[in-house]
Amino acid sequence: MDATLTDREKTAERLLAASAKHSFDPDTELDWDAPFEEGRWFWPPELVSLYDTPLWRHMSQEQRIELSRHEAASLCSIGVWFETILMQLLLRHTYDLDPTSGHVRYALTEIADECRHSKMFARAVTKMGTPAYRPSRLDMRLGRVLKSVSTTPGSFTGTLLAEEILDWMQRLTFPDDRVQTLVRGVTRIHVVEEARHIRYAREELRRQMATAPRWEIEFTRLTSAQAARVIARSLISPQVYASVGLDPGYAAHLALTSPHRQDVMLQSAKRLMDFFDEIGLIKGQSRRLWRTSGLVA
């Protein structure tokens, strides 16, 4: 077995051991019957898209909390979309690999985690009593295309884009006692289990970028930058604003141009973008496209 495969198997065995010790069943781990606590946020206010905008300053506290409920539901709904794509990409990755390897066994373990996460997110949306917010028709189509044409390194890049941005936000959410207990529980489970997924994807992406042919790397740079644009703009559906009585076009424009929101998005992706830059993903013609995602300064 060559050094790359040996390294890959060692990583997989460590992650399989961690999964055996620290995996959760959200159906039994969380109290789904407990009522929401009055006056608590559903998402930290600083992470709500309109925070510190002129519109935010004119909203009542009740309306702000209600917006946080709908934005949390949007993130959960979009999270199911992300997880569905990631599961397909992982299955495709394992298609022609040795099914007895630790690397494939961990991929299947991760898929099982993602199935539980998708059910957990969907149940959280139902509990919050909001619509199941979906991506735009354009982004649904782009997601279908991107997951179909994605290279192997592109698949792991997309995985990290979807996971690390939300992970940064959730790490601020689960210890925040201003936030609803159920939401904190959902984010805690996701953070603990996603830490393994992020480790798996980062290490495999580094290996892939070191061995992929030049054409594949160039193609991955461009498709990944486009995926970043789709993911960043899909997190909060403009329909959340209509749900709390705001003009969706005006509110979406304020969120898009808000210096605070722009800084939140840059911070959420900084660690990941530094990693992508280090391994050569943000380079050449793709750099301008990466900047339009709002995730690269």
mmCIF file with all atom_site columns, N, CA and C in Angstrom, residues 194-253:
data_model
loop_
_atom_site.group_PDB
_atom_site.id
_atom_site.type_symbol
_atom_site.label_atom_id
_atom_site.label_alt_id
_atom_site.label_comp_id
_atom_site.label_asym_id
_atom_site.label_entity_id
_atom_site.label_seq_id
_atom_site.pdbx_PDB_ins_code
_atom_site.Cartn_x
_atom_site.Cartn_y
_atom_site.Cartn_z
_atom_site.occupancy
_atom_site.B_iso_or_equiv
_atom_site.pdbx_formal_charge
_atom_site.auth_seq_id
_atom_site.auth_comp_id
_atom_site.auth_asym_id
_atom_site.auth_atom_id
_atom_site.pdbx_PDB_model_num
ATOM 1   N N  . GLU A 1 194 ? -20.119 17.185 12.500  1.00 0.00 ? 194 GLU A N  1
ATOM 2   C CA . GLU A 1 194 ? -19.519 17.789 11.311  1.00 0.00 ? 194 GLU A CA 1
ATOM 3   C C  . GLU A 1 194 ? -18.014 17.971 11.451  1.00 0.00 ? 194 GLU A C  1
ATOM 4   N N  . ALA A 1 195 ? -17.500 18.042 12.669  1.00 0.00 ? 195 ALA A N  1
ATOM 5   C CA . ALA A 1 195 ? -16.050 18.174 12.842  1.00 0.00 ? 195 ALA A CA 1
ATOM 6   C C  . ALA A 1 195 ? -15.334 17.005 12.175  1.00 0.00 ? 195 ALA A C  1
ATOM 7   N N  . ARG A 1 196 ? -15.912 15.805 12.273  1.00 0.00 ? 196 ARG A N  1
ATOM 8   C CA . ARG A 1 196 ? -15.315 14.633 11.611  1.00 0.00 ? 196 ARG A CA 1
ATOM 9   C C  . ARG A 1 196 ? -15.428 14.745 10.097  1.00 0.00 ? 196 ARG A C  1
ATOM 10  N N  . HIS A 1 197 ? -16.593 15.203 9.625   1.00 0.00 ? 197 HIS A N  1
ATOM 11  C CA . HIS A 1 197 ? -16.809 15.326 8.180   1.00 0.00 ? 197 HIS A CA 1
ATOM 12  C C  . HIS A 1 197 ? -15.831 16.325 7.570   1.00 0.00 ? 197 HIS A C  1
ATOM 13  N N  . ILE A 1 198 ? -15.597 17.422 8.290   1.00 0.00 ? 198 ILE A N  1
ATOM 14  C CA . ILE A 1 198 ? -14.683 18.450 7.803   1.00 0.00 ? 198 ILE A CA 1
ATOM 15  C C  . ILE A 1 198 ? -13.257 17.907 7.743   1.00 0.00 ? 198 ILE A C  1
ATOM 16  N N  . ARG A 1 199 ? -12.854 17.173 8.764   1.00 0.00 ? 199 ARG A N  1
ATOM 17  C CA . ARG A 1 199 ? -11.506 16.573 8.771   1.00 0.00 ? 199 ARG A CA 1
ATOM 18  C C  . ARG A 1 199 ? -11.334 15.623 7.583   1.00 0.00 ? 199 ARG A C  1
ATOM 19  N N  . TYR A 1 200 ? -12.317 14.781 7.359   1.00 0.00 ? 200 TYR A N  1
ATOM 20  C CA . TYR A 1 200 ? -12.282 13.801 6.251   1.00 0.00 ? 200 TYR A CA 1
ATOM 21  C C  . TYR A 1 200 ? -12.169 14.519 4.912   1.00 0.00 ? 200 TYR A C  1
ATOM 22  N N  . ALA A 1 201 ? -12.993 15.539 4.704   1.00 0.00 ? 201 ALA A N  1
ATOM 23  C CA . ALA A 1 201 ? -13.020 16.249 3.422   1.00 0.00 ? 201 ALA A CA 1
ATOM 24  C C  . ALA A 1 201 ? -11.739 17.054 3.206   1.00 0.00 ? 201 ALA A C  1
ATOM 25  N N  . ARG A 1 202 ? -11.250 17.710 4.244   1.00 0.00 ? 202 ARG A N  1
ATOM 26  C CA . ARG A 1 202 ? -10.037 18.524 4.087   1.00 0.00 ? 202 ARG A CA 1
ATOM 27  C C  . ARG A 1 202 ? -8.840  17.654 3.701   1.00 0.00 ? 202 ARG A C  1
ATOM 28  N N  . GLU A 1 203 ? -8.682  16.538 4.410   1.00 0.00 ? 203 GLU A N  1
ATOM 29  C CA . GLU A 1 203 ? -7.514  15.702 4.141   1.00 0.00 ? 203 GLU A CA 1
ATOM 30  C C  . GLU A 1 203 ? -7.605  15.062 2.760   1.00 0.00 ? 203 GLU A C  1
ATOM 31  N N  . GLU A 1 204 ? -8.812  14.633 2.359   1.00 0.00 ? 204 GLU A N  1
ATOM 32  C CA . GLU A 1 204 ? -8.953  14.026 1.039   1.00 0.00 ? 204 GLU A CA 1
ATOM 33  C C  . GLU A 1 204 ? -8.785  15.066 -0.059  1.00 0.00 ? 204 GLU A C  1
ATOM 34  N N  . LEU A 1 205 ? -9.298  16.276 0.153   1.00 0.00 ? 205 LEU A N  1
ATOM 35  C CA . LEU A 1 205 ? -9.143  17.320 -0.858  1.00 0.00 ? 205 LEU A CA 1
ATOM 36  C C  . LEU A 1 205 ? -7.666  17.662 -1.051  1.00 0.00 ? 205 LEU A C  1
ATOM 37  N N  . ARG A 1 206 ? -6.904  17.730 0.027   1.00 0.00 ? 206 ARG A N  1
ATOM 38  C CA . ARG A 1 206 ? -5.475  18.022 -0.089  1.00 0.00 ? 206 ARG A CA 1
ATOM 39  C C  . ARG A 1 206 ? -4.786  16.940 -0.928  1.00 0.00 ? 206 ARG A C  1
ATOM 40  N N  . ARG A 1 207 ? -5.143  15.672 -0.689  1.00 0.00 ? 207 ARG A N  1
ATOM 41  C CA . ARG A 1 207 ? -4.563  14.578 -1.478  1.00 0.00 ? 207 ARG A CA 1
ATOM 42  C C  . ARG A 1 207 ? -4.952  14.701 -2.945  1.00 0.00 ? 207 ARG A C  1
ATOM 43  N N  . GLN A 1 208 ? -6.231  15.001 -3.199  1.00 0.00 ? 208 GLN A N  1
ATOM 44  C CA . GLN A 1 208 ? -6.723  15.086 -4.571  1.00 0.00 ? 208 GLN A CA 1
ATOM 45  C C  . GLN A 1 208 ? -6.044  16.220 -5.333  1.00 0.00 ? 208 GLN A C  1
ATOM 46  N N  . MET A 1 209 ? -5.878  17.372 -4.686  1.00 0.00 ? 209 MET A N  1
ATOM 47  C CA . MET A 1 209 ? -5.263  18.519 -5.356  1.00 0.00 ? 209 MET A CA 1
ATOM 48  C C  . MET A 1 209 ? -3.791  18.275 -5.661  1.00 0.00 ? 209 MET A C  1
ATOM 49  N N  . ALA A 1 210 ? -3.152  17.382 -4.902  1.00 0.00 ? 210 ALA A N  1
ATOM 50  C CA . ALA A 1 210 ? -1.736  17.077 -5.134  1.00 0.00 ? 210 ALA A CA 1
ATOM 51  C C  . ALA A 1 210 ? -1.540  16.123 -6.302  1.00 0.00 ? 210 ALA A C  1
ATOM 52  N N  . THR A 1 211 ? -2.591  15.393 -6.685  1.00 0.00 ? 211 THR A N  1
ATOM 53  C CA . THR A 1 211 ? -2.431  14.351 -7.713  1.00 0.00 ? 211 THR A CA 1
ATOM 54  C C  . THR A 1 211 ? -3.304  14.557 -8.948  1.00 0.00 ? 211 THR A C  1
ATOM 55  N N  . ALA A 1 212 ? -4.282  15.448 -8.887  1.00 0.00 ? 212 ALA A N  1
ATOM 56  C CA . ALA A 1 212 ? -5.214  15.622 -10.015 1.00 0.00 ? 212 ALA A CA 1
ATOM 57  C C  . ALA A 1 212 ? -4.486  16.230 -11.214 1.00 0.00 ? 212 ALA A C  1
ATOM 58  N N  . PRO A 1 213 ? -4.896  15.868 -12.441 1.00 0.00 ? 213 PRO A N  1
ATOM 59  C CA . PRO A 1 213 ? -4.301  16.486 -13.632 1.00 0.00 ? 213 PRO A CA 1
ATOM 60  C C  . PRO A 1 213 ? -4.654  17.966 -13.710 1.00 0.00 ? 213 PRO A C  1
ATOM 61  N N  . ARG A 1 214 ? -3.870  18.701 -14.483 1.00 0.00 ? 214 ARG A N  1
ATOM 62  C CA . ARG A 1 214 ? -4.026  20.148 -14.537 1.00 0.00 ? 214 ARG A CA 1
ATOM 63  C C  . ARG A 1 214 ? -5.425  20.566 -14.987 1.00 0.00 ? 214 ARG A C  1
ATOM 64  N N  . TRP A 1 215 ? -5.984  19.883 -16.011 1.00 0.00 ? 215 TRP A N  1
ATOM 65  C CA . TRP A 1 215 ? -7.301  20.267 -16.514 1.00 0.00 ? 215 TRP A CA 1
ATOM 66  C C  . TRP A 1 215 ? -8.357  20.138 -15.418 1.00 0.00 ? 215 TRP A C  1
ATOM 67  N N  . GLU A 1 216 ? -8.210  19.093 -14.586 1.00 0.00 ? 216 GLU A N  1
ATOM 68  C CA . GLU A 1 216 ? -9.192  18.853 -13.523 1.00 0.00 ? 216 GLU A CA 1
ATOM 69  C C  . GLU A 1 216 ? -9.099  19.934 -12.451 1.00 0.00 ? 216 GLU A C  1
ATOM 70  N N  . ILE A 1 217 ? -7.901  20.346 -12.144 1.00 0.00 ? 217 ILE A N  1
ATOM 71  C CA . ILE A 1 217 ? -7.718  21.409 -11.150 1.00 0.00 ? 217 ILE A CA 1
ATOM 72  C C  . ILE A 1 217 ? -8.310  22.723 -11.649 1.00 0.00 ? 217 ILE A C  1
ATOM 73  N N  . GLU A 1 218 ? -8.050  23.060 -12.926 1.00 0.00 ? 218 GLU A N  1
ATOM 74  C CA . GLU A 1 218 ? -8.601  24.297 -13.487 1.00 0.00 ? 218 GLU A CA 1
ATOM 75  C C  . GLU A 1 218 ? -10.118 24.264 -13.502 1.00 0.00 ? 218 GLU A C  1
ATOM 76  N N  . PHE A 1 219 ? -10.686 23.130 -13.889 1.00 0.00 ? 219 PHE A N  1
ATOM 77  C CA . PHE A 1 219 ? -12.136 22.985 -13.931 1.00 0.00 ? 219 PHE A CA 1
ATOM 78  C C  . PHE A 1 219 ? -12.716 23.075 -12.519 1.00 0.00 ? 219 PHE A C  1
ATOM 79  N N  . THR A 1 220 ? -12.021 22.472 -11.565 1.00 0.00 ? 220 THR A N  1
ATOM 80  C CA . THR A 1 220 ? -12.476 22.503 -10.174 1.00 0.00 ? 220 THR A CA 1
ATOM 81  C C  . THR A 1 220 ? -12.477 23.924 -9.627  1.00 0.00 ? 220 THR A C  1
ATOM 82  N N  . ARG A 1 221 ? -11.449 24.715 -9.974  1.00 0.00 ? 221 ARG A N  1
ATOM 83  C CA . ARG A 1 221 ? -11.397 26.103 -9.511  1.00 0.00 ? 221 ARG A CA 1
ATOM 84  C C  . ARG A 1 221 ? -12.634 26.878 -9.962  1.00 0.00 ? 221 ARG A C  1
ATOM 85  N N  . LEU A 1 222 ? -13.011 26.723 -11.214 1.00 0.00 ? 222 LEU A N  1
ATOM 86  C CA . LEU A 1 222 ? -14.135 27.487 -11.757 1.00 0.00 ? 222 LEU A CA 1
ATOM 87  C C  . LEU A 1 222 ? -15.470 26.988 -11.210 1.00 0.00 ? 222 LEU A C  1
ATOM 88  N N  . THR A 1 223 ? -15.685 25.671 -11.208 1.00 0.00 ? 223 THR A N  1
ATOM 89  C CA . THR A 1 223 ? -16.972 25.145 -10.736 1.00 0.00 ? 223 THR A CA 1
ATOM 90  C C  . THR A 1 223 ? -17.134 25.358 -9.237  1.00 0.00 ? 223 THR A C  1
ATOM 91  N N  . SER A 1 224 ? -16.038 25.289 -8.498  1.00 0.00 ? 224 SER A N  1
ATOM 92  C CA . SER A 1 224 ? -16.119 25.508 -7.049  1.00 0.00 ? 224 SER A CA 1
ATOM 93  C C  . SER A 1 224 ? -16.447 26.957 -6.725  1.00 0.00 ? 224 SER A C  1
ATOM 94  N N  . ALA A 1 225 ? -15.882 27.885 -7.509  1.00 0.00 ? 225 ALA A N  1
ATOM 95  C CA . ALA A 1 225 ? -16.194 29.296 -7.300  1.00 0.00 ? 225 ALA A CA 1
ATOM 96  C C  . ALA A 1 225 ? -17.671 29.558 -7.575  1.00 0.00 ? 225 ALA A C  1
ATOM 97  N N  . GLN A 1 226 ? -18.217 28.910 -8.602  1.00 0.00 ? 226 GLN A N  1
ATOM 98  C CA . GLN A 1 226 ? -19.645 29.059 -8.895  1.00 0.00 ? 226 GLN A CA 1
ATOM 99  C C  . GLN A 1 226 ? -20.479 28.431 -7.778  1.00 0.00 ? 226 GLN A C  1
ATOM 100 N N  . ALA A 1 227 ? -20.039 27.284 -7.278  1.00 0.00 ? 227 ALA A N  1
ATOM 101 C CA . ALA A 1 227 ? -20.751 26.643 -6.163  1.00 0.00 ? 227 ALA A CA 1
ATOM 102 C C  . ALA A 1 227 ? -20.768 27.556 -4.944  1.00 0.00 ? 227 ALA A C  1
ATOM 103 N N  . ALA A 1 228 ? -19.654 28.260 -4.706  1.00 0.00 ? 228 ALA A N  1
ATOM 104 C CA . ALA A 1 228 ? -19.587 29.185 -3.570  1.00 0.00 ? 228 ALA A CA 1
ATOM 105 C C  . ALA A 1 228 ? -20.626 30.290 -3.709  1.00 0.00 ? 228 ALA A C  1
ATOM 106 N N  . ARG A 1 229 ? -20.808 30.799 -4.916  1.00 0.00 ? 229 ARG A N  1
ATOM 107 C CA . ARG A 1 229 ? -21.811 31.848 -5.156  1.00 0.00 ? 229 ARG A CA 1
ATOM 108 C C  . ARG A 1 229 ? -23.209 31.316 -4.860  1.00 0.00 ? 229 ARG A C  1
ATOM 109 N N  . VAL A 1 230 ? -23.507 30.103 -5.336  1.00 0.00 ? 230 VAL A N  1
ATOM 110 C CA . VAL A 1 230 ? -24.829 29.513 -5.132  1.00 0.00 ? 230 VAL A CA 1
ATOM 111 C C  . VAL A 1 230 ? -25.091 29.286 -3.646  1.00 0.00 ? 230 VAL A C  1
ATOM 112 N N  . ILE A 1 231 ? -24.115 28.722 -2.951  1.00 0.00 ? 231 ILE A N  1
ATOM 113 C CA . ILE A 1 231 ? -24.290 28.406 -1.532  1.00 0.00 ? 231 ILE A CA 1
ATOM 114 C C  . ILE A 1 231 ? -24.478 29.684 -0.715  1.00 0.00 ? 231 ILE A C  1
ATOM 115 N N  . ALA A 1 232 ? -23.640 30.692 -0.948  1.00 0.00 ? 232 ALA A N  1
ATOM 116 C CA . ALA A 1 232 ? -23.706 31.921 -0.148  1.00 0.00 ? 232 ALA A CA 1
ATOM 117 C C  . ALA A 1 232 ? -25.045 32.624 -0.298  1.00 0.00 ? 232 ALA A C  1
ATOM 118 N N  . ARG A 1 233 ? -25.567 32.691 -1.526  1.00 0.00 ? 233 ARG A N  1
ATOM 119 C CA . ARG A 1 233 ? -26.813 33.431 -1.725  1.00 0.00 ? 233 ARG A CA 1
ATOM 120 C C  . ARG A 1 233 ? -28.048 32.608 -1.368  1.00 0.00 ? 233 ARG A C  1
ATOM 121 N N  . SER A 1 234 ? -27.881 31.303 -1.152  1.00 0.00 ? 234 SER A N  1
ATOM 122 C CA . SER A 1 234 ? -29.037 30.442 -0.860  1.00 0.00 ? 234 SER A CA 1
ATOM 123 C C  . SER A 1 234 ? -29.332 30.307 0.624   1.00 0.00 ? 234 SER A C  1
ATOM 124 N N  . LEU A 1 235 ? -28.413 30.742 1.479   1.00 0.00 ? 235 LEU A N  1
ATOM 125 C CA . LEU A 1 235 ? -28.575 30.491 2.913   1.00 0.00 ? 235 LEU A CA 1
ATOM 126 C C  . LEU A 1 235 ? -29.876 31.076 3.463   1.00 0.00 ? 235 LEU A C  1
ATOM 127 N N  . ILE A 1 236 ? -30.180 32.316 3.097   1.00 0.00 ? 236 ILE A N  1
ATOM 128 C CA . ILE A 1 236 ? -31.390 32.974 3.593   1.00 0.00 ? 236 ILE A CA 1
ATOM 129 C C  . ILE A 1 236 ? -32.310 33.256 2.416   1.00 0.00 ? 236 ILE A C  1
ATOM 130 N N  . SER A 1 237 ? -33.467 32.620 2.409   1.00 0.00 ? 237 SER A N  1
ATOM 131 C CA . SER A 1 237 ? -34.449 32.861 1.353   1.00 0.00 ? 237 SER A CA 1
ATOM 132 C C  . SER A 1 237 ? -35.061 34.247 1.510   1.00 0.00 ? 237 SER A C  1
ATOM 133 N N  . PRO A 1 238 ? -35.195 35.023 0.429   1.00 0.00 ? 238 PRO A N  1
ATOM 134 C CA . PRO A 1 238 ? -35.851 36.335 0.529   1.00 0.00 ? 238 PRO A CA 1
ATOM 135 C C  . PRO A 1 238 ? -37.274 36.248 1.053   1.00 0.00 ? 238 PRO A C  1
ATOM 136 N N  . GLN A 1 239 ? -37.864 35.066 0.950   1.00 0.00 ? 239 GLN A N  1
ATOM 137 C CA . GLN A 1 239 ? -39.242 34.910 1.424   1.00 0.00 ? 239 GLN A CA 1
ATOM 138 C C  . GLN A 1 239 ? -39.368 35.025 2.939   1.00 0.00 ? 239 GLN A C  1
ATOM 139 N N  . VAL A 1 240 ? -38.248 34.877 3.665   1.00 0.00 ? 240 VAL A N  1
ATOM 140 C CA . VAL A 1 240 ? -38.339 35.046 5.121   1.00 0.00 ? 240 VAL A CA 1
ATOM 141 C C  . VAL A 1 240 ? -38.776 36.462 5.473   1.00 0.00 ? 240 VAL A C  1
ATOM 142 N N  . TYR A 1 241 ? -38.375 37.428 4.654   1.00 0.00 ? 241 TYR A N  1
ATOM 143 C CA . TYR A 1 241 ? -38.738 38.822 4.940   1.00 0.00 ? 241 TYR A CA 1
ATOM 144 C C  . TYR A 1 241 ? -40.232 39.047 4.754   1.00 0.00 ? 241 TYR A C  1
ATOM 145 N N  . ALA A 1 242 ? -40.789 38.477 3.694   1.00 0.00 ? 242 ALA A N  1
ATOM 146 C CA . ALA A 1 242 ? -42.241 38.587 3.479   1.00 0.00 ? 242 ALA A CA 1
ATOM 147 C C  . ALA A 1 242 ? -43.006 37.939 4.630   1.00 0.00 ? 242 ALA A C  1
ATOM 148 N N  . SER A 1 243 ? -42.457 36.855 5.182   1.00 0.00 ? 243 SER A N  1
ATOM 149 C CA . SER A 1 243 ? -43.138 36.131 6.262   1.00 0.00 ? 243 SER A CA 1
ATOM 150 C C  . SER A 1 243 ? -43.278 36.954 7.530   1.00 0.00 ? 243 SER A C  1
ATOM 151 N N  . VAL A 1 244 ? -42.419 37.979 7.699   1.00 0.00 ? 244 VAL A N  1
ATOM 152 C CA . VAL A 1 244 ? -42.514 38.825 8.894   1.00 0.00 ? 244 VAL A CA 1
ATOM 153 C C  . VAL A 1 244 ? -43.005 40.229 8.538   1.00 0.00 ? 244 VAL A C  1
ATOM 154 N N  . GLY A 1 245 ? -43.609 40.367 7.355   1.00 0.00 ? 245 GLY A N  1
ATOM 155 C CA . GLY A 1 245 ? -44.240 41.620 6.976   1.00 0.00 ? 245 GLY A CA 1
ATOM 156 C C  . GLY A 1 245 ? -43.325 42.664 6.374   1.00 0.00 ? 245 GLY A C  1
ATOM 157 N N  . LEU A 1 246 ? -42.168 42.248 5.884   1.00 0.00 ? 246 LEU A N  1
ATOM 158 C CA . LEU A 1 246 ? -41.239 43.187 5.263   1.00 0.00 ? 246 LEU A CA 1
ATOM 159 C C  . LEU A 1 246 ? -41.272 43.040 3.745   1.00 0.00 ? 246 LEU A C  1
ATOM 160 N N  . ASP A 1 247 ? -40.874 44.097 3.054   1.00 0.00 ? 247 ASP A N  1
ATOM 161 C CA . ASP A 1 247 ? -40.759 44.018 1.601   1.00 0.00 ? 247 ASP A CA 1
ATOM 162 C C  . ASP A 1 247 ? -39.541 43.166 1.261   1.00 0.00 ? 247 ASP A C  1
ATOM 163 N N  . PRO A 1 248 ? -39.733 42.006 0.603   1.00 0.00 ? 248 PRO A N  1
ATOM 164 C CA . PRO A 1 248 ? -38.601 41.090 0.401   1.00 0.00 ? 248 PRO A CA 1
ATOM 165 C C  . PRO A 1 248 ? -37.497 41.668 -0.473  1.00 0.00 ? 248 PRO A C  1
ATOM 166 N N  . GLY A 1 249 ? -37.848 42.435 -1.506  1.00 0.00 ? 249 GLY A N  1
ATOM 167 C CA . GLY A 1 249 ? -36.833 43.020 -2.371  1.00 0.00 ? 249 GLY A CA 1
ATOM 168 C C  . GLY A 1 249 ? -35.977 44.031 -1.635  1.00 0.00 ? 249 GLY A C  1
ATOM 169 N N  . TYR A 1 250 ? -36.629 44.918 -0.889  1.00 0.00 ? 250 TYR A N  1
ATOM 170 C CA . TYR A 1 250 ? -35.910 45.952 -0.148  1.00 0.00 ? 250 TYR A CA 1
ATOM 171 C C  . TYR A 1 250 ? -35.051 45.331 0.955   1.00 0.00 ? 250 TYR A C  1
ATOM 172 N N  . ALA A 1 251 ? -35.630 44.385 1.697   1.00 0.00 ? 251 ALA A N  1
ATOM 173 C CA . ALA A 1 251 ? -34.896 43.763 2.802   1.00 0.00 ? 251 ALA A CA 1
ATOM 174 C C  . ALA A 1 251 ? -33.701 42.963 2.282   1.00 0.00 ? 251 ALA A C  1
ATOM 175 N N  . ALA A 1 252 ? -33.891 42.238 1.190   1.00 0.00 ? 252 ALA A N  1
ATOM 176 C CA . ALA A 1 252 ? -32.787 41.458 0.615   1.00 0.00 ? 252 ALA A CA 1
ATOM 177 C C  . ALA A 1 252 ? -31.661 42.380 0.154   1.00 0.00 ? 252 ALA A C  1
ATOM 178 N N  . HIS A 1 253 ? -32.014 43.531 -0.410  1.00 0.00 ? 253 HIS A N  1
ATOM 179 C CA . HIS A 1 253 ? -31.000 44.500 -0.849  1.00 0.00 ? 253 HIS A CA 1
ATOM 180 C C  . HIS A 1 253 ? -30.217 45.038 0.353   1.00 0.00 ? 253 HIS A C  1
#
